[in-house]
Amino acid sequence: MKALGIAAAIAAAGLLGACGYTTEKNYRDPVVSAEQIDSELVSIREAAREGLPEFIRQLQAPEKDEYNFQVKYPFETDPGGNFLSEHIWLRDISFENNKFSGVVSNVPLYISGLSIGDRVPFYIDDISDWMYMKDGKIRGGLSIKYLLEKTPPMDRDETAAAYLELFE
């Protein structure tokens, strides 16, 4: 049952990956990006990049209780839209031939050529967040935790509440 709860929580991470983390392209449009109104997300991105050595070290030699390594990565959106980029969670991270790649973990909203399940290359230095599970707890994933905590408790569903309990 605990594994099912963790799986549901990780699925929620994919859903949360689509909310807010965009870069606005046309300032006359009513859409406002989370980064423009919330400097905390910018700080979280910077902290994630500073913590990359830990993430890469654990990714390359995970302990037996470490699994589900993911990164949140900014992809360029379709031309003509309101956003320059959309931040998408990637799972099943691999490093081969000096290149990182991952599998798209949530449905892109503003990128027509990208689908859930696609394996895509990415530049590790450009990530906006990272996370992995260690002994049933989430390491990293600060953007998810922050967005969940910012949601009023009365607006959180059971999955969101359970997910918050998984953070170290």
PDB file of C-alpha atoms in Angstrom, residues 1-165:
ATOM      1  CA  MET A   1       0.000   0.000   0.000  1.00  0.00           C
ATOM      2  CA  LYS A   2       2.879   2.365   0.813  1.00  0.00           C
ATOM      3  CA  ALA A   3       4.371   1.720  -2.648  1.00  0.00           C
ATOM      4  CA  LEU A   4       1.030   2.620  -4.231  1.00  0.00           C
ATOM      5  CA  GLY A   5       0.968   5.871  -2.271  1.00  0.00           C
ATOM      6  CA  ILE A   6       4.499   6.710  -3.381  1.00  0.00           C
ATOM      7  CA  ALA A   7       3.592   5.951  -6.986  1.00  0.00           C
ATOM      8  CA  ALA A   8       0.570   8.241  -6.746  1.00  0.00           C
ATOM      9  CA  ALA A   9       2.723  10.949  -5.240  1.00  0.00           C
ATOM     10  CA  ILE A  10       5.288  10.679  -7.997  1.00  0.00           C
ATOM     11  CA  ALA A  11       2.488  10.913 -10.547  1.00  0.00           C
ATOM     12  CA  ALA A  12       1.404  14.103  -8.806  1.00  0.00           C
ATOM     13  CA  ALA A  13       4.925  15.428  -9.364  1.00  0.00           C
ATOM     14  CA  GLY A  14       4.330  15.117 -13.063  1.00  0.00           C
ATOM     15  CA  LEU A  15       1.087  17.024 -12.765  1.00  0.00           C
ATOM     16  CA  LEU A  16       2.747  19.731 -10.731  1.00  0.00           C
ATOM     17  CA  GLY A  17       5.511  19.990 -13.271  1.00  0.00           C
ATOM     18  CA  ALA A  18       3.077  21.656 -15.610  1.00  0.00           C
ATOM     19  CA  CYS A  19       1.900  24.317 -13.203  1.00  0.00           C
ATOM     20  CA  GLY A  20       3.541  27.660 -13.203  1.00  0.00           C
ATOM     21  CA  TYR A  21       7.119  27.147 -14.279  1.00  0.00           C
ATOM     22  CA  THR A  22       7.063  29.042 -17.551  1.00  0.00           C
ATOM     23  CA  THR A  23       8.793  32.058 -18.996  1.00  0.00           C
ATOM     24  CA  GLU A  24       6.419  34.650 -20.397  1.00  0.00           C
ATOM     25  CA  LYS A  25       7.136  35.868 -23.923  1.00  0.00           C
ATOM     26  CA  ASN A  26       4.468  38.548 -24.454  1.00  0.00           C
ATOM     27  CA  TYR A  27       4.101  40.865 -21.471  1.00  0.00           C
ATOM     28  CA  ARG A  28       0.789  42.300 -22.753  1.00  0.00           C
ATOM     29  CA  ASP A  29      -0.932  38.952 -22.318  1.00  0.00           C
ATOM     30  CA  PRO A  30      -2.739  38.346 -19.022  1.00  0.00           C
ATOM     31  CA  VAL A  31      -0.700  35.188 -18.284  1.00  0.00           C
ATOM     32  CA  VAL A  32       1.952  35.762 -15.639  1.00  0.00           C
ATOM     33  CA  SER A  33       4.737  33.290 -15.053  1.00  0.00           C
ATOM     34  CA  ALA A  34       5.505  31.953 -11.606  1.00  0.00           C
ATOM     35  CA  GLU A  35       9.071  33.199 -11.911  1.00  0.00           C
ATOM     36  CA  GLN A  36       7.895  36.779 -12.429  1.00  0.00           C
ATOM     37  CA  ILE A  37       5.691  36.854  -9.375  1.00  0.00           C
ATOM     38  CA  ASP A  38       7.631  34.510  -7.135  1.00  0.00           C
ATOM     39  CA  SER A  39      11.354  34.931  -6.620  1.00  0.00           C
ATOM     40  CA  GLU A  40      11.348  31.830  -4.402  1.00  0.00           C
ATOM     41  CA  LEU A  41      11.102  29.612  -7.501  1.00  0.00           C
ATOM     42  CA  VAL A  42      14.163  31.356  -8.923  1.00  0.00           C
ATOM     43  CA  SER A  43      16.014  30.645  -5.652  1.00  0.00           C
ATOM     44  CA  ILE A  44      14.889  27.013  -5.785  1.00  0.00           C
ATOM     45  CA  ARG A  45      16.252  26.691  -9.327  1.00  0.00           C
ATOM     46  CA  GLU A  46      19.596  28.145  -8.217  1.00  0.00           C
ATOM     47  CA  ALA A  47      19.733  25.792  -5.213  1.00  0.00           C
ATOM     48  CA  ALA A  48      18.964  22.814  -7.459  1.00  0.00           C
ATOM     49  CA  ARG A  49      21.854  23.726  -9.733  1.00  0.00           C
ATOM     50  CA  GLU A  50      24.175  24.167  -6.754  1.00  0.00           C
ATOM     51  CA  GLY A  51      23.104  20.719  -5.511  1.00  0.00           C
ATOM     52  CA  LEU A  52      23.871  18.994  -8.817  1.00  0.00           C
ATOM     53  CA  PRO A  53      27.073  17.342  -7.540  1.00  0.00           C
ATOM     54  CA  GLU A  54      25.028  15.428  -4.927  1.00  0.00           C
ATOM     55  CA  PHE A  55      22.373  14.454  -7.485  1.00  0.00           C
ATOM     56  CA  ILE A  56      24.914  13.260 -10.068  1.00  0.00           C
ATOM     57  CA  ARG A  57      26.947  11.373  -7.450  1.00  0.00           C
ATOM     58  CA  GLN A  58      23.864   9.488  -6.245  1.00  0.00           C
ATOM     59  CA  LEU A  59      22.581   8.949  -9.802  1.00  0.00           C
ATOM     60  CA  GLN A  60      25.880   7.357 -10.860  1.00  0.00           C
ATOM     61  CA  ALA A  61      26.199   5.136  -7.792  1.00  0.00           C
ATOM     62  CA  PRO A  62      22.824   4.875  -6.053  1.00  0.00           C
ATOM     63  CA  GLU A  63      22.547   3.093  -2.757  1.00  0.00           C
ATOM     64  CA  LYS A  64      20.020   0.268  -2.649  1.00  0.00           C
ATOM     65  CA  ASP A  65      17.396   2.530  -1.039  1.00  0.00           C
ATOM     66  CA  GLU A  66      17.795   5.325  -3.657  1.00  0.00           C
ATOM     67  CA  TYR A  67      15.618   5.303  -6.773  1.00  0.00           C
ATOM     68  CA  ASN A  68      13.323   7.327  -9.069  1.00  0.00           C
ATOM     69  CA  PHE A  69      15.875   9.958 -10.116  1.00  0.00           C
ATOM     70  CA  GLN A  70      14.212  12.856 -11.970  1.00  0.00           C
ATOM     71  CA  VAL A  71      15.063  16.339 -13.210  1.00  0.00           C
ATOM     72  CA  LYS A  72      12.847  19.267 -14.129  1.00  0.00           C
ATOM     73  CA  TYR A  73      14.024  20.777 -17.399  1.00  0.00           C
ATOM     74  CA  PRO A  74      12.981  23.875 -19.403  1.00  0.00           C
ATOM     75  CA  PHE A  75      11.952  23.096 -22.982  1.00  0.00           C
ATOM     76  CA  GLU A  76      11.309  25.715 -25.663  1.00  0.00           C
ATOM     77  CA  THR A  77       7.597  26.041 -26.376  1.00  0.00           C
ATOM     78  CA  ASP A  78       5.833  26.248 -29.731  1.00  0.00           C
ATOM     79  CA  PRO A  79       6.230  29.546 -31.608  1.00  0.00           C
ATOM     80  CA  GLY A  80       3.348  31.983 -31.305  1.00  0.00           C
ATOM     81  CA  GLY A  81       2.382  31.014 -27.778  1.00  0.00           C
ATOM     82  CA  ASN A  82       2.552  33.028 -24.576  1.00  0.00           C
ATOM     83  CA  PHE A  83       5.598  31.279 -23.141  1.00  0.00           C
ATOM     84  CA  LEU A  84       9.224  30.834 -24.126  1.00  0.00           C
ATOM     85  CA  SER A  85       9.680  27.674 -22.066  1.00  0.00           C
ATOM     86  CA  GLU A  86       7.808  24.996 -20.160  1.00  0.00           C
ATOM     87  CA  HIS A  87       9.465  23.071 -17.336  1.00  0.00           C
ATOM     88  CA  ILE A  88       8.895  19.317 -17.660  1.00  0.00           C
ATOM     89  CA  TRP A  89       9.868  16.466 -15.320  1.00  0.00           C
ATOM     90  CA  LEU A  90      12.132  13.795 -16.847  1.00  0.00           C
ATOM     91  CA  ARG A  91      12.527  10.322 -15.293  1.00  0.00           C
ATOM     92  CA  ASP A  92      14.754   7.311 -16.052  1.00  0.00           C
ATOM     93  CA  ILE A  93      17.796   9.570 -16.276  1.00  0.00           C
ATOM     94  CA  SER A  94      20.799   8.108 -18.088  1.00  0.00           C
ATOM     95  CA  PHE A  95      24.298   9.312 -18.910  1.00  0.00           C
ATOM     96  CA  GLU A  96      25.801   7.746 -22.027  1.00  0.00           C
ATOM     97  CA  ASN A  97      28.494   9.025 -24.403  1.00  0.00           C
ATOM     98  CA  ASN A  98      28.924  12.120 -22.212  1.00  0.00           C
ATOM     99  CA  LYS A  99      25.240  13.069 -22.686  1.00  0.00           C
ATOM    100  CA  PHE A 100      22.299  13.075 -20.302  1.00  0.00           C
ATOM    101  CA  SER A 101      18.831  11.953 -21.370  1.00  0.00           C
ATOM    102  CA  GLY A 102      15.527  11.274 -19.658  1.00  0.00           C
ATOM    103  CA  VAL A 103      11.958  10.190 -20.334  1.00  0.00           C
ATOM    104  CA  VAL A 104       9.212  12.834 -20.379  1.00  0.00           C
ATOM    105  CA  SER A 105       7.197  12.251 -17.216  1.00  0.00           C
ATOM    106  CA  ASN A 106       4.285  14.683 -17.563  1.00  0.00           C
ATOM    107  CA  VAL A 107       2.129  15.868 -20.450  1.00  0.00           C
ATOM    108  CA  PRO A 108       3.585  18.977 -22.110  1.00  0.00           C
ATOM    109  CA  LEU A 109       0.969  21.706 -22.449  1.00  0.00           C
ATOM    110  CA  TYR A 110       2.757  24.111 -24.807  1.00  0.00           C
ATOM    111  CA  ILE A 111       5.077  21.850 -26.829  1.00  0.00           C
ATOM    112  CA  SER A 112       3.430  19.999 -29.707  1.00  0.00           C
ATOM    113  CA  GLY A 113       6.462  17.879 -30.660  1.00  0.00           C
ATOM    114  CA  LEU A 114       7.014  16.436 -27.189  1.00  0.00           C
ATOM    115  CA  SER A 115       4.970  13.644 -25.613  1.00  0.00           C
ATOM    116  CA  ILE A 116       4.878  11.774 -22.349  1.00  0.00           C
ATOM    117  CA  GLY A 117       7.198   8.760 -22.669  1.00  0.00           C
ATOM    118  CA  ASP A 118       9.609  10.373 -25.165  1.00  0.00           C
ATOM    119  CA  ARG A 119      13.315   9.957 -24.352  1.00  0.00           C
ATOM    120  CA  VAL A 120      15.032  13.319 -24.813  1.00  0.00           C
ATOM    121  CA  PRO A 121      18.564  14.668 -24.338  1.00  0.00           C
ATOM    122  CA  PHE A 122      19.142  17.548 -21.928  1.00  0.00           C
ATOM    123  CA  TYR A 123      21.921  19.741 -20.555  1.00  0.00           C
ATOM    124  CA  ILE A 124      22.314  18.976 -16.865  1.00  0.00           C
ATOM    125  CA  ASP A 125      23.458  22.533 -16.067  1.00  0.00           C
ATOM    126  CA  ASP A 126      20.115  23.945 -17.285  1.00  0.00           C
ATOM    127  CA  ILE A 127      17.795  21.965 -14.976  1.00  0.00           C
ATOM    128  CA  SER A 128      15.387  23.845 -12.726  1.00  0.00           C
ATOM    129  CA  ASP A 129      14.971  21.114 -10.081  1.00  0.00           C
ATOM    130  CA  TRP A 130      15.919  17.529  -9.310  1.00  0.00           C
ATOM    131  CA  MET A 131      14.652  14.828  -7.008  1.00  0.00           C
ATOM    132  CA  TYR A 132      15.050  11.198  -6.055  1.00  0.00           C
ATOM    133  CA  MET A 133      13.653   8.834  -3.472  1.00  0.00           C
ATOM    134  CA  LYS A 134      15.816   7.668  -0.569  1.00  0.00           C
ATOM    135  CA  ASP A 135      14.392   5.176   1.879  1.00  0.00           C
ATOM    136  CA  GLY A 136      10.839   6.196   0.952  1.00  0.00           C
ATOM    137  CA  LYS A 137      11.493   9.939   1.336  1.00  0.00           C
ATOM    138  CA  ILE A 138      12.002  12.611  -1.317  1.00  0.00           C
ATOM    139  CA  ARG A 139      15.397  14.289  -1.629  1.00  0.00           C
ATOM    140  CA  GLY A 140      15.296  17.529  -3.626  1.00  0.00           C
ATOM    141  CA  GLY A 141      12.065  18.350  -5.441  1.00  0.00           C
ATOM    142  CA  LEU A 142      11.950  21.720  -3.730  1.00  0.00           C
ATOM    143  CA  SER A 143       9.762  23.292  -6.430  1.00  0.00           C
ATOM    144  CA  ILE A 144       7.084  20.654  -5.833  1.00  0.00           C
ATOM    145  CA  LYS A 145       7.270  21.042  -2.072  1.00  0.00           C
ATOM    146  CA  TYR A 146       7.104  24.814  -2.330  1.00  0.00           C
ATOM    147  CA  LEU A 147       4.099  24.825  -4.682  1.00  0.00           C
ATOM    148  CA  LEU A 148       2.259  22.294  -2.510  1.00  0.00           C
ATOM    149  CA  GLU A 149       2.961  24.285   0.661  1.00  0.00           C
ATOM    150  CA  LYS A 150       1.803  27.462  -1.067  1.00  0.00           C
ATOM    151  CA  THR A 151      -1.552  25.802  -1.821  1.00  0.00           C
ATOM    152  CA  PRO A 152      -3.978  26.453   1.055  1.00  0.00           C
ATOM    153  CA  PRO A 153      -4.578  23.220   3.052  1.00  0.00           C
ATOM    154  CA  MET A 154      -8.314  23.329   2.272  1.00  0.00           C
ATOM    155  CA  ASP A 155      -7.478  23.229  -1.463  1.00  0.00           C
ATOM    156  CA  ARG A 156      -5.097  20.246  -1.242  1.00  0.00           C
ATOM    157  CA  ASP A 157      -6.420  16.826  -2.133  1.00  0.00           C
ATOM    158  CA  GLU A 158      -5.379  13.643  -0.300  1.00  0.00           C
ATOM    159  CA  THR A 159      -2.600  12.948  -2.793  1.00  0.00           C
ATOM    160  CA  ALA A 160      -1.055  16.387  -2.280  1.00  0.00           C
ATOM    161  CA  ALA A 161      -1.204  16.045   1.502  1.00  0.00           C
ATOM    162  CA  ALA A 162       0.368  12.572   1.338  1.00  0.00           C
ATOM    163  CA  TYR A 163       3.020  13.851  -1.029  1.00  0.00           C
ATOM    164  CA  LEU A 164       4.071  16.590   1.414  1.00  0.00           C
ATOM    165  CA  GLU A 165       4.701  13.933   4.050  1.00  0.00           C
TER     166      GLU A 165
END
